[in-house]
Amino acid sequence: LWLNFGMNTRIFCLFAFAYYLMDFLNPGSPLCRNGAICQPRTGDLVQVAIACGAAVLCTLLPTPVLALGKARADARELSDALARAWLDFGAYFCCAQTSEYQQDKLVADLQKVRSAVQSMEGHLTNSYWEFGWMVGIRGMREHLVRSQRTLQECGDRLFCLWNTCLQDSFASTHEEVMRRMWSHVYKVLFESTKLMSQSVVVACQGSVTSKEERQLQDAAER
């Protein structure tokens, strides 16, 4: 149970263990006679090996379907969903009065963010077993893990801020202040989400060129 296996693999192993344990405890079992050690038969092991090999080939043919590739796609989707959510959040709470349409868009974006975070986390866990000995693959996975943590923290902050701002009554003071603040809030959100998207692109590549490093530094300074 403490190994870094998927839940389906753990359940399968526990089922197999329970079967052979009960067979071992059964004094009338034909597989465990005369004090011999109870163990799976050769045919069982061959069938399991063939099934595992066929399962691996199904993910590699005709084109490989790797968890790392799915994690990269989830990272881009999560970045885009977070960017839309932050902009929708700013548009909703900086307007003069409440808008049901803006609120529904924000709720939908937040649901996409939560779903993408869970999906990316699962794919990164499975990608641990995919060509982990290769330096480039290992570096890309480490970048994606750090990016996933950052994106999840950004999403958590958005959830907390949304719950806090729900207490606002959108009174006259709100309209007066937000009318002046909206242009500045939009600029900050736009530049921040743009920087986040660029960082995710770099994380999916697994390396940073000198040109990309300068672009990220310039975006962070803005």
mmCIF file of C-alpha atoms in Angstrom, residues 3-222:
data_model
loop_
_atom_site.group_PDB
_atom_site.id
_atom_site.type_symbol
_atom_site.label_atom_id
_atom_site.label_comp_id
_atom_site.label_asym_id
_atom_site.label_seq_id
_atom_site.Cartn_x
_atom_site.Cartn_y
_atom_site.Cartn_z
ATOM 1 C CA LEU A 3 4.402 1.918 -2.903
ATOM 2 C CA ASN A 4 3.952 4.564 -5.588
ATOM 3 C CA PHE A 5 1.428 2.518 -7.594
ATOM 4 C CA GLY A 6 -1.960 3.488 -8.939
ATOM 5 C CA MET A 7 -5.007 2.625 -6.880
ATOM 6 C CA ASN A 8 -6.213 0.055 -9.442
ATOM 7 C CA THR A 9 -2.859 -1.748 -9.235
ATOM 8 C CA ARG A 10 -3.005 -1.822 -5.443
ATOM 9 C CA ILE A 11 -6.532 -3.235 -5.463
ATOM 10 C CA PHE A 12 -5.526 -5.944 -7.952
ATOM 11 C CA CYS A 13 -2.514 -6.924 -5.841
ATOM 12 C CA LEU A 14 -4.615 -7.087 -2.672
ATOM 13 C CA PHE A 15 -7.204 -9.274 -4.377
ATOM 14 C CA ALA A 16 -4.504 -11.657 -5.623
ATOM 15 C CA PHE A 17 -2.864 -11.734 -2.190
ATOM 16 C CA ALA A 18 -6.165 -12.508 -0.473
ATOM 17 C CA TYR A 19 -6.825 -15.408 -2.884
ATOM 18 C CA TYR A 20 -3.459 -17.080 -2.291
ATOM 19 C CA LEU A 21 -3.589 -16.398 1.444
ATOM 20 C CA MET A 22 -6.961 -18.138 1.776
ATOM 21 C CA ASP A 23 -5.665 -20.988 -0.382
ATOM 22 C CA PHE A 24 -2.635 -21.284 1.891
ATOM 23 C CA LEU A 25 -4.827 -21.418 5.001
ATOM 24 C CA ASN A 26 -7.090 -24.060 3.469
ATOM 25 C CA PRO A 27 -5.795 -27.522 4.591
ATOM 26 C CA GLY A 28 -7.576 -29.228 1.714
ATOM 27 C CA SER A 29 -6.164 -27.042 -1.043
ATOM 28 C CA PRO A 30 -4.634 -28.982 -3.989
ATOM 29 C CA LEU A 31 -2.068 -26.205 -4.532
ATOM 30 C CA CYS A 32 -0.500 -26.400 -1.070
ATOM 31 C CA ARG A 33 0.142 -29.999 -0.112
ATOM 32 C CA ASN A 34 2.608 -31.667 2.177
ATOM 33 C CA GLY A 35 3.749 -28.420 3.727
ATOM 34 C CA ALA A 36 4.851 -26.968 0.377
ATOM 35 C CA ILE A 37 4.892 -23.188 -0.012
ATOM 36 C CA CYS A 38 1.716 -21.969 -1.633
ATOM 37 C CA GLN A 39 2.526 -19.982 -4.778
ATOM 38 C CA PRO A 40 0.934 -19.080 -8.109
ATOM 39 C CA ARG A 41 1.253 -21.598 -10.896
ATOM 40 C CA THR A 42 3.406 -21.002 -13.958
ATOM 41 C CA GLY A 43 0.356 -20.597 -16.179
ATOM 42 C CA ASP A 44 -0.963 -17.795 -13.979
ATOM 43 C CA LEU A 45 2.321 -15.919 -14.165
ATOM 44 C CA VAL A 46 2.503 -16.315 -17.958
ATOM 45 C CA GLN A 47 -1.042 -15.010 -18.364
ATOM 46 C CA VAL A 48 -0.313 -12.005 -16.177
ATOM 47 C CA ALA A 49 2.900 -11.254 -18.123
ATOM 48 C CA ILE A 50 1.073 -11.461 -21.465
ATOM 49 C CA ALA A 51 -1.742 -9.227 -20.202
ATOM 50 C CA CYS A 52 0.703 -6.622 -18.866
ATOM 51 C CA GLY A 53 2.663 -6.630 -22.134
ATOM 52 C CA ALA A 54 -0.512 -6.203 -24.192
ATOM 53 C CA ALA A 55 -1.637 -3.326 -21.943
ATOM 54 C CA VAL A 56 1.696 -1.557 -22.438
ATOM 55 C CA LEU A 57 1.589 -2.065 -26.224
ATOM 56 C CA CYS A 58 -1.923 -0.588 -26.375
ATOM 57 C CA THR A 59 -0.590 2.696 -24.969
ATOM 58 C CA LEU A 60 2.381 2.780 -27.375
ATOM 59 C CA LEU A 61 0.721 1.812 -30.676
ATOM 60 C CA PRO A 62 0.111 3.430 -33.102
ATOM 61 C CA THR A 63 1.301 6.525 -31.224
ATOM 62 C CA PRO A 64 2.431 6.643 -27.583
ATOM 63 C CA VAL A 65 -0.139 7.847 -25.057
ATOM 64 C CA LEU A 66 1.964 8.855 -22.073
ATOM 65 C CA ALA A 67 0.868 10.314 -18.765
ATOM 66 C CA LEU A 68 3.543 13.003 -19.084
ATOM 67 C CA GLY A 69 1.979 14.247 -22.305
ATOM 68 C CA LYS A 70 -1.431 14.365 -20.648
ATOM 69 C CA ALA A 71 0.090 16.246 -17.717
ATOM 70 C CA ARG A 72 1.503 18.845 -20.112
ATOM 71 C CA ALA A 73 -1.905 19.268 -21.748
ATOM 72 C CA ASP A 74 -3.526 19.579 -18.317
ATOM 73 C CA ALA A 75 -0.964 22.229 -17.340
ATOM 74 C CA ARG A 76 -1.869 24.363 -20.360
ATOM 75 C CA GLU A 77 -5.586 23.848 -19.757
ATOM 76 C CA LEU A 78 -5.198 24.715 -16.080
ATOM 77 C CA SER A 79 -3.242 27.859 -16.912
ATOM 78 C CA ASP A 80 -5.885 29.014 -19.400
ATOM 79 C CA ALA A 81 -8.718 28.251 -16.966
ATOM 80 C CA LEU A 82 -6.988 30.154 -14.167
ATOM 81 C CA ALA A 83 -6.381 33.131 -16.446
ATOM 82 C CA ARG A 84 -10.053 33.265 -17.447
ATOM 83 C CA ALA A 85 -11.147 32.800 -13.842
ATOM 84 C CA TRP A 86 -9.013 35.683 -12.557
ATOM 85 C CA LEU A 87 -10.196 38.007 -15.336
ATOM 86 C CA ASP A 88 -13.830 37.017 -14.796
ATOM 87 C CA PHE A 89 -13.365 37.526 -11.066
ATOM 88 C CA GLY A 90 -12.016 41.030 -11.626
ATOM 89 C CA ALA A 91 -14.771 41.897 -14.086
ATOM 90 C CA TYR A 92 -17.467 40.669 -11.699
ATOM 91 C CA PHE A 93 -16.318 42.345 -8.498
ATOM 92 C CA CYS A 94 -15.168 45.576 -10.095
ATOM 93 C CA CYS A 95 -18.449 46.321 -11.822
ATOM 94 C CA ALA A 96 -21.042 48.688 -10.428
ATOM 95 C CA GLN A 97 -23.618 45.991 -9.682
ATOM 96 C CA THR A 98 -23.842 42.219 -9.564
ATOM 97 C CA SER A 99 -24.109 40.271 -12.807
ATOM 98 C CA GLU A 100 -25.513 36.754 -12.829
ATOM 99 C CA TYR A 101 -23.834 36.049 -16.163
ATOM 100 C CA GLN A 102 -20.382 37.029 -14.887
ATOM 101 C CA GLN A 103 -20.926 35.045 -11.707
ATOM 102 C CA ASP A 104 -21.937 31.917 -13.669
ATOM 103 C CA LYS A 105 -18.831 32.264 -15.851
ATOM 104 C CA LEU A 106 -16.664 32.544 -12.747
ATOM 105 C CA VAL A 107 -18.224 29.451 -11.143
ATOM 106 C CA ALA A 108 -17.743 27.454 -14.348
ATOM 107 C CA ASP A 109 -14.097 28.528 -14.559
ATOM 108 C CA LEU A 110 -13.487 27.576 -10.934
ATOM 109 C CA GLN A 111 -14.938 24.122 -11.552
ATOM 110 C CA LYS A 112 -12.633 23.682 -14.555
ATOM 111 C CA VAL A 113 -9.671 24.742 -12.418
ATOM 112 C CA ARG A 114 -10.459 22.177 -9.715
ATOM 113 C CA SER A 115 -10.970 19.400 -12.275
ATOM 114 C CA ALA A 116 -7.737 20.237 -14.128
ATOM 115 C CA VAL A 117 -5.738 20.283 -10.863
ATOM 116 C CA GLN A 118 -6.919 16.804 -9.908
ATOM 117 C CA SER A 119 -6.318 15.430 -13.405
ATOM 118 C CA MET A 120 -2.821 16.902 -13.632
ATOM 119 C CA GLU A 121 -1.869 15.554 -10.213
ATOM 120 C CA GLY A 122 -2.929 12.034 -11.209
ATOM 121 C CA HIS A 123 -1.034 12.131 -14.512
ATOM 122 C CA LEU A 124 2.123 13.390 -12.801
ATOM 123 C CA THR A 125 1.926 10.504 -10.338
ATOM 124 C CA ASN A 126 1.622 7.986 -13.180
ATOM 125 C CA SER A 127 4.410 9.641 -15.179
ATOM 126 C CA TYR A 128 6.860 8.657 -12.425
ATOM 127 C CA TRP A 129 7.197 5.269 -14.154
ATOM 128 C CA GLU A 130 7.664 6.603 -17.698
ATOM 129 C CA PHE A 131 11.307 6.820 -18.770
ATOM 130 C CA GLY A 132 12.288 8.292 -15.415
ATOM 131 C CA TRP A 133 15.933 7.431 -15.982
ATOM 132 C CA MET A 134 16.220 9.917 -18.868
ATOM 133 C CA VAL A 135 17.575 13.280 -17.782
ATOM 134 C CA GLY A 136 15.339 15.322 -20.080
ATOM 135 C CA ILE A 137 12.152 13.522 -19.063
ATOM 136 C CA ARG A 138 13.039 13.743 -15.376
ATOM 137 C CA GLY A 139 13.748 17.468 -15.651
ATOM 138 C CA MET A 140 10.480 18.090 -17.485
ATOM 139 C CA ARG A 141 8.542 16.174 -14.851
ATOM 140 C CA GLU A 142 10.209 18.136 -12.027
ATOM 141 C CA HIS A 143 9.316 21.422 -13.749
ATOM 142 C CA LEU A 144 5.717 20.285 -14.157
ATOM 143 C CA VAL A 145 5.475 19.218 -10.520
ATOM 144 C CA ARG A 146 6.610 22.660 -9.345
ATOM 145 C CA SER A 147 4.294 24.306 -11.865
ATOM 146 C CA GLN A 148 1.376 22.203 -10.628
ATOM 147 C CA ARG A 149 2.000 23.279 -7.047
ATOM 148 C CA THR A 150 2.157 26.934 -8.063
ATOM 149 C CA LEU A 151 -1.022 26.720 -10.138
ATOM 150 C CA GLN A 152 -2.850 24.938 -7.347
ATOM 151 C CA GLU A 153 -1.794 27.613 -4.862
ATOM 152 C CA CYS A 154 -2.968 30.293 -7.289
ATOM 153 C CA GLY A 155 -6.323 28.555 -7.594
ATOM 154 C CA ASP A 156 -6.653 28.220 -3.810
ATOM 155 C CA ARG A 157 -6.011 31.931 -3.399
ATOM 156 C CA LEU A 158 -8.688 32.693 -5.974
ATOM 157 C CA PHE A 159 -11.187 30.504 -4.095
ATOM 158 C CA CYS A 160 -10.396 32.256 -0.806
ATOM 159 C CA LEU A 161 -10.621 35.707 -2.366
ATOM 160 C CA TRP A 162 -13.918 34.866 -4.027
ATOM 161 C CA ASN A 163 -15.427 33.649 -0.736
ATOM 162 C CA THR A 164 -14.234 36.831 0.946
ATOM 163 C CA CYS A 165 -15.636 39.176 -1.685
ATOM 164 C CA LEU A 166 -19.003 37.449 -1.672
ATOM 165 C CA GLN A 167 -19.719 39.419 1.505
ATOM 166 C CA ASP A 168 -19.642 42.691 -0.466
ATOM 167 C CA SER A 169 -23.022 44.388 -0.820
ATOM 168 C CA PHE A 170 -22.099 46.413 -3.960
ATOM 169 C CA ALA A 171 -23.146 49.663 -2.318
ATOM 170 C CA SER A 172 -22.416 53.182 -3.599
ATOM 171 C CA THR A 173 -18.929 53.164 -2.089
ATOM 172 C CA HIS A 174 -18.113 49.985 -3.994
ATOM 173 C CA GLU A 175 -19.146 51.562 -7.285
ATOM 174 C CA GLU A 176 -17.113 54.706 -6.646
ATOM 175 C CA VAL A 177 -13.934 52.870 -5.671
ATOM 176 C CA MET A 178 -14.082 50.087 -8.259
ATOM 177 C CA ARG A 179 -14.710 52.492 -11.128
ATOM 178 C CA ARG A 180 -11.320 54.043 -10.428
ATOM 179 C CA MET A 181 -9.568 50.763 -9.672
ATOM 180 C CA TRP A 182 -10.770 48.639 -12.568
ATOM 181 C CA SER A 183 -8.217 49.783 -15.146
ATOM 182 C CA HIS A 184 -5.340 49.109 -12.746
ATOM 183 C CA VAL A 185 -6.796 45.779 -11.603
ATOM 184 C CA TYR A 186 -7.262 44.656 -15.196
ATOM 185 C CA LYS A 187 -3.689 45.571 -16.106
ATOM 186 C CA VAL A 188 -2.296 43.633 -13.144
ATOM 187 C CA LEU A 189 -4.455 40.596 -13.885
ATOM 188 C CA PHE A 190 -3.626 40.665 -17.589
ATOM 189 C CA GLU A 191 0.136 40.865 -17.044
ATOM 190 C CA SER A 192 0.047 38.244 -14.269
ATOM 191 C CA THR A 193 -1.931 35.715 -16.272
ATOM 192 C CA LYS A 194 0.311 36.307 -19.278
ATOM 193 C CA LEU A 195 3.374 35.607 -17.120
ATOM 194 C CA MET A 196 1.705 32.483 -15.737
ATOM 195 C CA SER A 197 1.007 31.183 -19.244
ATOM 196 C CA GLN A 198 4.592 31.810 -20.340
ATOM 197 C CA SER A 199 5.904 30.012 -17.260
ATOM 198 C CA VAL A 200 3.724 26.972 -17.984
ATOM 199 C CA VAL A 201 4.979 26.842 -21.569
ATOM 200 C CA VAL A 202 8.565 26.843 -20.311
ATOM 201 C CA ALA A 203 7.745 24.162 -17.721
ATOM 202 C CA CYS A 204 6.262 21.931 -20.432
ATOM 203 C CA GLN A 205 9.505 22.237 -22.390
ATOM 204 C CA GLY A 206 11.595 21.182 -19.407
ATOM 205 C CA SER A 207 14.278 23.805 -20.023
ATOM 206 C CA VAL A 208 14.676 27.574 -20.269
ATOM 207 C CA THR A 209 16.599 29.358 -22.998
ATOM 208 C CA SER A 210 18.332 32.674 -22.405
ATOM 209 C CA LYS A 211 15.746 34.470 -24.546
ATOM 210 C CA GLU A 212 12.860 32.954 -22.606
ATOM 211 C CA GLU A 213 14.578 33.837 -19.336
ATOM 212 C CA ARG A 214 14.802 37.498 -20.351
ATOM 213 C CA GLN A 215 11.162 37.489 -21.432
ATOM 214 C CA LEU A 216 10.075 36.035 -18.080
ATOM 215 C CA GLN A 217 12.154 38.572 -16.169
ATOM 216 C CA ASP A 218 10.695 41.457 -18.186
ATOM 217 C CA ALA A 219 7.164 40.159 -17.632
ATOM 218 C CA ALA A 220 7.807 39.797 -13.876
ATOM 219 C CA GLU A 221 9.116 43.366 -13.686
ATOM 220 C CA ARG A 222 6.027 44.690 -15.479
#
